[in-house]
CSV table of C-alpha atoms in Angstrom, one decimal:
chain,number,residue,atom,x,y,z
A,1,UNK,CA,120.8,-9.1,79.1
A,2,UNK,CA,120.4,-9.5,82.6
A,3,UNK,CA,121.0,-6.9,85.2
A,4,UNK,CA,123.1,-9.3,87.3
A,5,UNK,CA,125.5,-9.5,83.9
A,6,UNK,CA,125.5,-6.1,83.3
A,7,UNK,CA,126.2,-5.3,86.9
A,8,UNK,CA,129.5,-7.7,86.7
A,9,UNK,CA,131.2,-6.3,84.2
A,10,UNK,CA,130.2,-2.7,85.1
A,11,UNK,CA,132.6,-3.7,88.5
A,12,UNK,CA,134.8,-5.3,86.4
A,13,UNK,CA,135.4,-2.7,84.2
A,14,UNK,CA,135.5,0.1,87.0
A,15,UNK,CA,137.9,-2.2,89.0
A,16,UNK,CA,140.8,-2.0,86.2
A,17,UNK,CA,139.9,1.7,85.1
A,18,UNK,CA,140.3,2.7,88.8
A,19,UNK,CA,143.2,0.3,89.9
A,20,UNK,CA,145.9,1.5,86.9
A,21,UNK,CA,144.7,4.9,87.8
A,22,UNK,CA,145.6,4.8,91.4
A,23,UNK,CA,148.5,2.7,90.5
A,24,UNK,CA,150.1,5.3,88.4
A,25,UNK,CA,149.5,7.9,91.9
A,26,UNK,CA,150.8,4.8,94.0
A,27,UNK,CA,154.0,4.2,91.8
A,28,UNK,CA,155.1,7.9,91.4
A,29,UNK,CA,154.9,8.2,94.9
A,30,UNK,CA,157.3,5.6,95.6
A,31,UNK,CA,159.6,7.0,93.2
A,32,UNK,CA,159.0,10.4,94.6
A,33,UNK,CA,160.1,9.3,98.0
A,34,UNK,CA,156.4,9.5,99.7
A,35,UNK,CA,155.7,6.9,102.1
A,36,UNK,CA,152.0,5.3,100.9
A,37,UNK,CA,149.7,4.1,104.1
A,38,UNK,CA,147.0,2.9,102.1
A,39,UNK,CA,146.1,1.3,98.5
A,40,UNK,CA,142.3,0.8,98.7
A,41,UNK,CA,140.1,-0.4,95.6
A,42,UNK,CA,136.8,2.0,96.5
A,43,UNK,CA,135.6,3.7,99.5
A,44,UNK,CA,134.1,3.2,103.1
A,45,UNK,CA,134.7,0.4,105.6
A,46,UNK,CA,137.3,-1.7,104.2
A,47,UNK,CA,136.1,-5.7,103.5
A,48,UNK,CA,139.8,-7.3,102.8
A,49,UNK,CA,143.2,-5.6,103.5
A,50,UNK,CA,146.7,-6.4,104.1
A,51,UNK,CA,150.0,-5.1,104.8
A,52,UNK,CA,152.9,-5.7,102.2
A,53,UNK,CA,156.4,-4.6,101.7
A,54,UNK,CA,159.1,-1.9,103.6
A,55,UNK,CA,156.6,0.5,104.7
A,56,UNK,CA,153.8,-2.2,105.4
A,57,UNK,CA,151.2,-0.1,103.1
A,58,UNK,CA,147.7,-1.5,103.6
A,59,UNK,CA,146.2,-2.9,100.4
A,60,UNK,CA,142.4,-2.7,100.7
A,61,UNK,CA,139.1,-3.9,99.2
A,62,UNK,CA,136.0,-1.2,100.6
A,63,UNK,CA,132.6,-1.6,100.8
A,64,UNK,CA,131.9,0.9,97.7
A,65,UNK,CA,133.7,0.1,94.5
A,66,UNK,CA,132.6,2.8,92.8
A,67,UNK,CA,136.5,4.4,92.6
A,68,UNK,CA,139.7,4.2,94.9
A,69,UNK,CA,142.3,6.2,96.2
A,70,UNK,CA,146.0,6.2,97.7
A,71,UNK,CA,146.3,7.6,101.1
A,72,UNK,CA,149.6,9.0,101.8
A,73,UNK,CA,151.7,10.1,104.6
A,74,UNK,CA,150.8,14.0,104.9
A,75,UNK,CA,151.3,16.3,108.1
A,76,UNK,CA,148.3,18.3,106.7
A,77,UNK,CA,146.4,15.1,107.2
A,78,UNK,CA,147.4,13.8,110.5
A,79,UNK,CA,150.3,13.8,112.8
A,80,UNK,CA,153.5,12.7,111.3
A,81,UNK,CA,156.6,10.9,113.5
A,82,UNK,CA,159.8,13.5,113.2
A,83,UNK,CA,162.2,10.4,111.7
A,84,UNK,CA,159.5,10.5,108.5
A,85,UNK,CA,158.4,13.9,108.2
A,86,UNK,CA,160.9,14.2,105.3
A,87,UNK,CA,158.6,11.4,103.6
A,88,UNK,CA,155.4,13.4,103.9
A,89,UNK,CA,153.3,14.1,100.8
A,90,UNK,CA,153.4,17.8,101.8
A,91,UNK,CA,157.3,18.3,102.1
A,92,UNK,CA,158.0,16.7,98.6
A,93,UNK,CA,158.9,19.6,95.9
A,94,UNK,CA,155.9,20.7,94.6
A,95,UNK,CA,157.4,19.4,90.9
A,96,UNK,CA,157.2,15.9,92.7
A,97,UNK,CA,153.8,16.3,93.9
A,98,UNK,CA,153.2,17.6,90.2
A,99,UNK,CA,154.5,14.4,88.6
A,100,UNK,CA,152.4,12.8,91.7
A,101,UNK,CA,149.0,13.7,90.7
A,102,UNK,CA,149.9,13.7,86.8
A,103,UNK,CA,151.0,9.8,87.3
A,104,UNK,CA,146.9,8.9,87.8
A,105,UNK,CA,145.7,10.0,84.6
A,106,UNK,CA,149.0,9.3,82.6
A,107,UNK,CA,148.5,5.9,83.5
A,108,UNK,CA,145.0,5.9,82.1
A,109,UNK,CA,146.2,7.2,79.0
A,110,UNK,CA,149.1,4.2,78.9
A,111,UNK,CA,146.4,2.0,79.5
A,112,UNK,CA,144.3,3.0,76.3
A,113,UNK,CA,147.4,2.9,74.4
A,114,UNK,CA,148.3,-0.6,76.0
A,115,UNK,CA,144.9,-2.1,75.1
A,116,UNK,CA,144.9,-0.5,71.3
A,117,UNK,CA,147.8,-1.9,70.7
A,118,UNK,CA,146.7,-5.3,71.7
A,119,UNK,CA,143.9,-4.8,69.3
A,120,UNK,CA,145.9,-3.5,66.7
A,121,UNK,CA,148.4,-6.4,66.4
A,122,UNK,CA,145.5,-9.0,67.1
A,123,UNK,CA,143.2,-7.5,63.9
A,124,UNK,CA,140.2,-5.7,64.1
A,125,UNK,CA,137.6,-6.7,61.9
A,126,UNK,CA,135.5,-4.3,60.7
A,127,UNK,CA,132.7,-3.4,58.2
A,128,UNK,CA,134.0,-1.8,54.9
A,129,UNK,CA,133.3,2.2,55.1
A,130,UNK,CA,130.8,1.3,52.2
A,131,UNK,CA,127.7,3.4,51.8
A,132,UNK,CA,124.0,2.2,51.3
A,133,UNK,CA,121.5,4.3,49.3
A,134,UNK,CA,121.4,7.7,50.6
A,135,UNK,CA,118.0,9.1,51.4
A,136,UNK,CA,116.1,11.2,48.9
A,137,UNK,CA,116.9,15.1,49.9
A,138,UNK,CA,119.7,14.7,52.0
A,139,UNK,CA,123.1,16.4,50.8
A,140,UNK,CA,124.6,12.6,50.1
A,141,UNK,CA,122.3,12.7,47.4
A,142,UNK,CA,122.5,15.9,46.1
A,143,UNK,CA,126.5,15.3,46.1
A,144,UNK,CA,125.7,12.1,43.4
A,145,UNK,CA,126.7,9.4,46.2
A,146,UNK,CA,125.3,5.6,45.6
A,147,UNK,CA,125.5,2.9,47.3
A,148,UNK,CA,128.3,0.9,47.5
A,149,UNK,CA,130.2,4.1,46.9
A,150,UNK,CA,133.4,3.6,49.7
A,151,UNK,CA,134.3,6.5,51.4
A,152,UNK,CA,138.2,6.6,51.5
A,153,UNK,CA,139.0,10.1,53.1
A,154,UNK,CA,136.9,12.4,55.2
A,155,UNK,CA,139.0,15.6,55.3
A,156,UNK,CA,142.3,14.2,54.4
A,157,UNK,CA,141.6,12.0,57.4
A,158,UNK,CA,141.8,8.1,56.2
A,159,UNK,CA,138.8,5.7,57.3
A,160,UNK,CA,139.9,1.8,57.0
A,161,UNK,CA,136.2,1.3,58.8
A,162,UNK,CA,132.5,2.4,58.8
A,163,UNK,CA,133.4,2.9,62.3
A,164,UNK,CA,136.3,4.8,61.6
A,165,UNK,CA,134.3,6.9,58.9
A,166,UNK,CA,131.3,7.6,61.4
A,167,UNK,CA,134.1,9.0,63.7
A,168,UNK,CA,135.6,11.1,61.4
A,169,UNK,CA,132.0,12.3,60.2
A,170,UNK,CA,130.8,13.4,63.4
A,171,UNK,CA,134.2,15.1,64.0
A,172,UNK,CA,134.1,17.4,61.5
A,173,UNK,CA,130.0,17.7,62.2
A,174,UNK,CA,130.6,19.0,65.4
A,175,UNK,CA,132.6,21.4,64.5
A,176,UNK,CA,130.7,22.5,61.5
A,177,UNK,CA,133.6,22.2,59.2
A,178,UNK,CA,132.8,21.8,56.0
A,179,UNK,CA,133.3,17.9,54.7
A,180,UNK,CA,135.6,16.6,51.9
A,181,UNK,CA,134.9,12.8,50.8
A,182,UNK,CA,137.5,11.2,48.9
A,183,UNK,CA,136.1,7.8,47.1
A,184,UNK,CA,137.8,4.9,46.5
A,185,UNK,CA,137.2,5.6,42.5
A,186,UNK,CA,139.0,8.9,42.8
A,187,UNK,CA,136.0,10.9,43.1
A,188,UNK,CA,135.6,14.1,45.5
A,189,UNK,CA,132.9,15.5,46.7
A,190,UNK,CA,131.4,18.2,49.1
A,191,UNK,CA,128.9,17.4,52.2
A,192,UNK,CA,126.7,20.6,53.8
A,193,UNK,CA,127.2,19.4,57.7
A,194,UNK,CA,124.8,22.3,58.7
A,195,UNK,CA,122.1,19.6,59.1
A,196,UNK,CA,123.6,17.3,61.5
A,197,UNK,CA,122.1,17.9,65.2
A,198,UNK,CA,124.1,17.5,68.4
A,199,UNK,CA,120.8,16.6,70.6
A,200,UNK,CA,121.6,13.2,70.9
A,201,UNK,CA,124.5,12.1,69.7
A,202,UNK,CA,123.7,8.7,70.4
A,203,UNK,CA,121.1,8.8,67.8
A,204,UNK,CA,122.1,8.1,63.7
A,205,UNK,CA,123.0,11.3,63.5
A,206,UNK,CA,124.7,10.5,60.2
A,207,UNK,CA,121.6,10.0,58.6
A,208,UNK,CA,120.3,13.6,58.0
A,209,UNK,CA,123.9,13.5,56.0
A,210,UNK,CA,122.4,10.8,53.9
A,211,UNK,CA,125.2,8.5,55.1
A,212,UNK,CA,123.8,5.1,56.0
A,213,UNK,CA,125.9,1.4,55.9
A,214,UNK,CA,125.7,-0.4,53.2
A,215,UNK,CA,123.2,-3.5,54.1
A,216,UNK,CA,123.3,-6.1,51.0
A,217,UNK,CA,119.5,-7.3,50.0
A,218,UNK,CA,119.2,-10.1,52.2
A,219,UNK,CA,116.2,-13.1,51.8
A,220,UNK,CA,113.6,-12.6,54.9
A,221,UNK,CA,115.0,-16.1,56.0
A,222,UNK,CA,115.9,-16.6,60.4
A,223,UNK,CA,119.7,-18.1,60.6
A,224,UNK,CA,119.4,-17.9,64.3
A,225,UNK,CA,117.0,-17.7,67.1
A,226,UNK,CA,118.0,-17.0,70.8
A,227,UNK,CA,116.4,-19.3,73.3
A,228,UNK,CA,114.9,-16.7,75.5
A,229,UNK,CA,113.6,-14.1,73.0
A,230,UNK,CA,110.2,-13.4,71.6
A,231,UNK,CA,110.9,-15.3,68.5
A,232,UNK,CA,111.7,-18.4,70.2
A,233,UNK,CA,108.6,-17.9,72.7
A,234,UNK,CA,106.2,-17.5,69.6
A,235,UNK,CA,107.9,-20.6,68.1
A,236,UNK,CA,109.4,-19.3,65.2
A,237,UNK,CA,112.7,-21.5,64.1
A,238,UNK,CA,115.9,-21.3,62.1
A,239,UNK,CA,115.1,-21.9,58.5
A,240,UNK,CA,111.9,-20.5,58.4
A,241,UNK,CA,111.1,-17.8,55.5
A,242,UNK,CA,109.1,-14.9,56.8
A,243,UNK,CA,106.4,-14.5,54.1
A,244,UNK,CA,104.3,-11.6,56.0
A,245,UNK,CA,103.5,-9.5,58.8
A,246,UNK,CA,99.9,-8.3,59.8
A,247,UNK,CA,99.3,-8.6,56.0
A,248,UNK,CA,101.9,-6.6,54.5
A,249,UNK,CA,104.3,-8.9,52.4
A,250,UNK,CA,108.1,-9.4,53.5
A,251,UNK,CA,110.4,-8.9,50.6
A,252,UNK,CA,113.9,-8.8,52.4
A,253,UNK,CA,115.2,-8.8,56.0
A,254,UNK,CA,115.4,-5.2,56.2
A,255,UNK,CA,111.8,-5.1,56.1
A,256,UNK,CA,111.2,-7.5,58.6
A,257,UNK,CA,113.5,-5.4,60.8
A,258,UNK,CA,111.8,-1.9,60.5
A,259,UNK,CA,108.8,-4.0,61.4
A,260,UNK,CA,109.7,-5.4,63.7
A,261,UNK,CA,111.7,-2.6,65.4
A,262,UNK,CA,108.1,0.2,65.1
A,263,UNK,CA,106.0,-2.6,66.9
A,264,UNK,CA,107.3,-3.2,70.8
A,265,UNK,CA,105.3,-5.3,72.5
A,266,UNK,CA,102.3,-4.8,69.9
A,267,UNK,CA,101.2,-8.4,68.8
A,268,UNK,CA,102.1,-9.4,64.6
A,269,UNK,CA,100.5,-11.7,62.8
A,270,UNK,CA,103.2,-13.5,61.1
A,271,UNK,CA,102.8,-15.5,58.1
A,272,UNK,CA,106.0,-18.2,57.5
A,273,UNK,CA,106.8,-20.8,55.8
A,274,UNK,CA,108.7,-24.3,56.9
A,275,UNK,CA,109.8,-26.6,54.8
A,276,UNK,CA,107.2,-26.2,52.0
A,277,UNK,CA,104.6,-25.7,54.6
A,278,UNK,CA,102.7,-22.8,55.2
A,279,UNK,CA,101.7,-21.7,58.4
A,280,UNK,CA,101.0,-18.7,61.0
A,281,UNK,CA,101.4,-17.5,64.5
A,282,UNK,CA,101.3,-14.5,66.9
A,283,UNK,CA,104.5,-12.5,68.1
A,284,UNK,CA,105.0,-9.5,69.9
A,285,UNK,CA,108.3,-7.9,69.9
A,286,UNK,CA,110.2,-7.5,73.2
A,287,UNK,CA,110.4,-3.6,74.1
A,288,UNK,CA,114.6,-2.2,74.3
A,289,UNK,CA,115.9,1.0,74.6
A,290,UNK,CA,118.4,1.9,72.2
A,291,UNK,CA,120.1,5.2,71.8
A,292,UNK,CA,117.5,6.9,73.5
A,293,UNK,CA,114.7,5.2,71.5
A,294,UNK,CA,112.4,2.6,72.4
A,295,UNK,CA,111.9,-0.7,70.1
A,296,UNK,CA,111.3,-3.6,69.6
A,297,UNK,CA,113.6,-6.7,69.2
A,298,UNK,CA,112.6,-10.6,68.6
A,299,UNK,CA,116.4,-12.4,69.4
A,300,UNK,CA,116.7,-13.9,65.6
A,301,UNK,CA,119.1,-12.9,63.2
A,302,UNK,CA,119.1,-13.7,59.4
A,303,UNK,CA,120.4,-16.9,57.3
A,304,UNK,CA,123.7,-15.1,56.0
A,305,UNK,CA,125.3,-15.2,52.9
A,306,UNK,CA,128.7,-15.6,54.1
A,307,UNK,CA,130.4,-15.0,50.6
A,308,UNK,CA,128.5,-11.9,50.4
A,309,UNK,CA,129.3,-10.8,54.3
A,310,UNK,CA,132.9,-11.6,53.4
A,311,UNK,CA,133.2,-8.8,50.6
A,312,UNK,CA,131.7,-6.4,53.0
A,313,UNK,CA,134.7,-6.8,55.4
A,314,UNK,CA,138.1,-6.1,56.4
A,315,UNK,CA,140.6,-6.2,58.6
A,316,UNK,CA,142.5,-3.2,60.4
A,317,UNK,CA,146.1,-5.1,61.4
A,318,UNK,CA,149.4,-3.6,62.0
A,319,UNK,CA,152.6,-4.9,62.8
A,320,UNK,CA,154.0,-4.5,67.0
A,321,UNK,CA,155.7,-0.8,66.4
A,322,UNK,CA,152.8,0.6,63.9
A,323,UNK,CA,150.2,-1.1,66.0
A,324,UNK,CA,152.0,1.1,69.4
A,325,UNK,CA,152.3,3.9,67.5
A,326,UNK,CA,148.4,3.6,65.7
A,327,UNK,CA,147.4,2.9,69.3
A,328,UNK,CA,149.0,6.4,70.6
A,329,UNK,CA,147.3,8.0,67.9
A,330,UNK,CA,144.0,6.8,68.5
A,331,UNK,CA,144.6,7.4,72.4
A,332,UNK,CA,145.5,11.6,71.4
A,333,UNK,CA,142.6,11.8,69.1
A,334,UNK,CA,140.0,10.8,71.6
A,335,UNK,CA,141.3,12.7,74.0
A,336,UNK,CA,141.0,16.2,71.9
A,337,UNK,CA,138.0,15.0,71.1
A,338,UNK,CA,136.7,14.2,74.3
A,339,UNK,CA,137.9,17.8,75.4
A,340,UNK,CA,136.3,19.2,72.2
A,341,UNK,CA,132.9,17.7,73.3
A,342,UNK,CA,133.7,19.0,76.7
A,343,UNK,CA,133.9,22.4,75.5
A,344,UNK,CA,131.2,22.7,73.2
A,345,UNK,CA,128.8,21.4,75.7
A,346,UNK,CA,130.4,24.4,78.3
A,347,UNK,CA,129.3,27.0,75.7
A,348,UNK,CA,125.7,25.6,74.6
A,349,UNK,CA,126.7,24.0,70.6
A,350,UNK,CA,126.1,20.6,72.3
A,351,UNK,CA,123.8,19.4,74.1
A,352,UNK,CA,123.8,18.2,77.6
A,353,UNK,CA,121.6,15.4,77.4
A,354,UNK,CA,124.6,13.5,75.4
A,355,UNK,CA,126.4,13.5,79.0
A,356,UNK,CA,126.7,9.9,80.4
A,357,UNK,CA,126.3,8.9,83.7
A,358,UNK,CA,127.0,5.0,85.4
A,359,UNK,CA,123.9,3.1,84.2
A,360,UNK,CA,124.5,3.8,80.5
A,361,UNK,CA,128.1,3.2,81.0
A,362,UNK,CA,127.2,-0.4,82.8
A,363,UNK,CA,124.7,-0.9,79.8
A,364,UNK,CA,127.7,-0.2,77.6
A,365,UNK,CA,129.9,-2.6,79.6
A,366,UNK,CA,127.5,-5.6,80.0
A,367,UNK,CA,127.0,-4.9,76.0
A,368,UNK,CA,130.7,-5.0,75.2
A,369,UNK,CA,131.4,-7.9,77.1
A,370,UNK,CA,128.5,-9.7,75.8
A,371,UNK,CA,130.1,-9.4,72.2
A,372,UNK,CA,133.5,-10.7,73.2
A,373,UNK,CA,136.7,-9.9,74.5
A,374,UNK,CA,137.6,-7.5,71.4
A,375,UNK,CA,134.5,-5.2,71.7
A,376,UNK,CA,135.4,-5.7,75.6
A,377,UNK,CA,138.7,-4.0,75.3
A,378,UNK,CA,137.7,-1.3,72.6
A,379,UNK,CA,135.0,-0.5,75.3
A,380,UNK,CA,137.8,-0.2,78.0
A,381,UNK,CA,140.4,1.8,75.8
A,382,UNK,CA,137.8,4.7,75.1
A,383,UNK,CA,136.4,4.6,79.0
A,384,UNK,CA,139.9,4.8,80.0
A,385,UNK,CA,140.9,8.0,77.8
A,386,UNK,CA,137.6,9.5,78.8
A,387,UNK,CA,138.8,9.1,82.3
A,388,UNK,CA,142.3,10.2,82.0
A,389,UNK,CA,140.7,13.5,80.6
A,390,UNK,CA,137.9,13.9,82.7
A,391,UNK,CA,140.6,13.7,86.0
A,392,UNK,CA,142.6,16.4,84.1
A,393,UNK,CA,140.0,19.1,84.1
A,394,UNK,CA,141.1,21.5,86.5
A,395,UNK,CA,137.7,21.0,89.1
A,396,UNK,CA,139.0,21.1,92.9
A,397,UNK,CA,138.8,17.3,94.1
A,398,UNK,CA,139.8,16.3,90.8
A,399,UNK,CA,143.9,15.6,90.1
A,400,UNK,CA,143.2,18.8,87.4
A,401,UNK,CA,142.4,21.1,90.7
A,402,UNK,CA,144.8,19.9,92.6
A,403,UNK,CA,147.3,20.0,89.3
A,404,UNK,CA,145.9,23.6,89.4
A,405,UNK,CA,147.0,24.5,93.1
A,406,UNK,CA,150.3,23.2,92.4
A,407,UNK,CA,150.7,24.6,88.9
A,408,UNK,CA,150.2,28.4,90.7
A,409,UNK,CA,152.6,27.2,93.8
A,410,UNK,CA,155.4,26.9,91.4
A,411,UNK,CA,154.8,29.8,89.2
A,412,UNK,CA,153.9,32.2,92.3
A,413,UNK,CA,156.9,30.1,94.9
A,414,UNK,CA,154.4,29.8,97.5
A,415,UNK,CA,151.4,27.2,98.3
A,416,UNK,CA,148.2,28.3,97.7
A,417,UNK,CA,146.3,29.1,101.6
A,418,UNK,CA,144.2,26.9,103.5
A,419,UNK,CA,141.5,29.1,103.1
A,420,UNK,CA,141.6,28.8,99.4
A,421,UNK,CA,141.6,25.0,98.5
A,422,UNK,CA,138.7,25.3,101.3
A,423,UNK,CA,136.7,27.0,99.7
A,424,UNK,CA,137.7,25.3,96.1
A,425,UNK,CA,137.0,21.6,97.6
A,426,UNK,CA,133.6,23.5,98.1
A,427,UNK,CA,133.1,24.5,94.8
A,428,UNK,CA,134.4,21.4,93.5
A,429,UNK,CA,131.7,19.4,95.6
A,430,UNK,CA,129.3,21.6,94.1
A,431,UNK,CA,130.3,21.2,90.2
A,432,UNK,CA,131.1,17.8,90.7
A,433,UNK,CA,127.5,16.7,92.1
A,434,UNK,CA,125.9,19.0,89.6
A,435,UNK,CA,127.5,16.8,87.0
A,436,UNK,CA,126.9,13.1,88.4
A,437,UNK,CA,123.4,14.3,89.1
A,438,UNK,CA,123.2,16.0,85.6
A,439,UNK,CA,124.4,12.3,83.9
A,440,UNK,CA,122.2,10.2,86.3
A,441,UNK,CA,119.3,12.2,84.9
A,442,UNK,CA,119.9,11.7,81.6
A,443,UNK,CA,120.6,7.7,82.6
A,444,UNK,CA,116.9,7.5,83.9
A,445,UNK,CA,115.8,9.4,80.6
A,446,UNK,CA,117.5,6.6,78.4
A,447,UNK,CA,116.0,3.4,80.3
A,448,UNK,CA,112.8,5.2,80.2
A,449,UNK,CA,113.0,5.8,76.5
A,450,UNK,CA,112.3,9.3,76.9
């Protein structure tokens, strides 16, 4: 994936996240009554901007995308003509400038339910929440699960998808509660989550569980090959059966892919066969970084049995009022568990490294996009409650600290001082930078495969 494409829909992506959000601020000021000077799409000298509507509010495109804000009229800010002093930011109620700053992140959160609810009515498909073999030693074996055992329930909670069932699974890991399966044969059974680590999150951390997908035997026979990868530089075609790699023989797929995925950039002599011909060649596996973990990748995927992929699906689809109310639901759960995170990370259970910063996120973006519109707008949903939740937290700077001065105004009936938002934008700063440089480290860690 190139950086150009993953750099496109990073901005694409931030562009919508950061226009509802200020849109939400923009449109409860004008119900409030607040005169808005300025709409602007990121920061710095402005590149595009026009004037529209009563109050002629600038609409503006800066140099630096990276956010937005809504600049409105404030006395605190600038000097204010008498005849409009009444539409100032700072002489609305302070339960109007409440429902001001709340608007920003509300509208994030309508947004996530917006786009699940698209999803929802459109069908997501998804993998079964099928198991594969569990490991020897883990507690999935110990608690008599097989593969093709499908996980129905994971503490009451129902799982439709492996997706949903991972979810559900690292819920409950996190918070070390002790895990109920409910099979689809009526069978219950008890999971020790004491061996799940929160290091990496982005790592299978399922695995120590002994839960891994269910992956049906597949022939070590290429489908596909990409036109820029490794496997089409070496000249390896669809149709060809993969007989052996630096000597060791190729019984299934799977094999080829561990192989291929402990050898980056390390040369394998591959041994194939093409249309009753033997033959052989050279490959060395392109290096990737994935979850945290370097390995290696040739761009082919494997001659499917589509019968067989077909009985490993389904379909999550629900009508327009379930799919709205399914949508809310997902939107509330996130956002606890975002919080959840949040919170366990404040008091040391989880660990920092799992914190994000804007390269993994434009990874994730380019990724998304790359897989289609449906991944695409999954990818936006979650970013959008994570958002919405981060903007909440009460840090000065953030809608949460302001939310915060104005929360104590009304309960004490008088504005918090000068002095004291002062010295909380300072603090704010502080926490704030901590973070982004906190997430960019951890970024540069992940690219280098640390």
């Amino acid at each position: 994936m190139s950086m150009l494409h993953t750099a496109l829909w990073f901005l694409v992506a931030i562009s919508i996240l950061v226009v509802v959000h200020e849109l939400g601020h923009y449109l409860a000021a004008r119900l409030a009554g607040v005169k808005v000077l300025r709409f602007s799409l990121g920061f710095g000298q402005p590149l595009l901007s026009r004037r529209f509507g009563r109050d002629q509010t600038e609409w503006a495109l800066a140099a630096l995308p990276f956010g937005g804000y809504v600049k409105m009229l404030d006395e605190r800010e600038g000097e204010v003509p008498a005849a409009e002093a009444h539409r100032s930011f700072n002489h609305a109620t302070v339960w109007r400038r409440i429902g001001i700053v709340v608007a920003g992140p509300a509208a994030n959160f309508l947004l996530a339910i917006l786009f699940y609810w698209a999803l929802l009515i459109h069908g997501l498909p998804a993998l079964k929440p099928m198991i594969g073999e569990p490991p020897a030693g883990t507690p999935a074996a110990h608690a008599g699960l097989v593969a093709g055992d499908e996980i129905r329930r994971v503490n009451g909670i129902e799982t439709q998808s492996f997706q949903d069932l991972r979810l559900n699974l690292l819920r409950a890991s996190v918070a070390r509660d002790a895990l109920t399966l409910e099979l689809a044969d009526g069978r219950r059974v008890q999971l020790d989550a004491s061996k799940i680590e929160t290091e990496n999150l982005e790592r299978d951390i399922l695995r120590p569980l002994g839960i891994v997908h269910y992956d049906p035997e597949m022939e070590p026979v290429i489908g596909k090959v990409l036109p820029d990868g490794a496997a089409a530089r070496a000249g390896l075609q669809p149709g060809d059966r993969l007989v052996a790699a630096n000597g060791q023989a190729l019984a299934s797929w799977q094999d080829w892919v561990e192989t291929v995925r402990r050898n980056p950039l390390k040369p394998l002599r591959i041994e194939y066969e093409r249309q009753g011909q033997h033959g052989g060649l050279t490959l060395s596996p392109d290096a990737v970084t994935e979850a945290g973990e370097r390995i290696g990748r040739v761009g082919a995927s494997p001659q499917v049995d589509e019968v067989a992929l077909a009985r490993l699906m389904t379909e999550v689809r629900y009508g327009p009022f379930e799919a709205f109310w399914q949508g809310a639901v997902r939107t509330w759960d996130m956002s606890l568990f975002t919080l959840e995170m949040m919170g366990r990370m404040a008091v040391g259970q989880v660990s920092w490294t799992n914190l994000s910063g804007p390269l993994t996120i434009a990874d994730y973006a380019g990724q998304s996009a790359s897989l289609g519109w449906v991944s695409f707008i999954g990818f936006l949903a979650l970013v959008s409650v994570s958002l919405g939740v981060l903007n909440l937290l009460p840090i000065p700077l953030l809608d949460g600290g302001h939310l915060m001065y104005y929360v104590a105004e009304a309960l004490t009936g008088r504005p918090v001082s000068e002095r004291t938002m002062e010295i909380g934008s300072r603090i704010g700063m502080a926490l704030l930078l901590l973070l982004m440089s906190f997430a960019l480290f951890n970024d540069l860690r992940r690219l280098l495969g640390e």
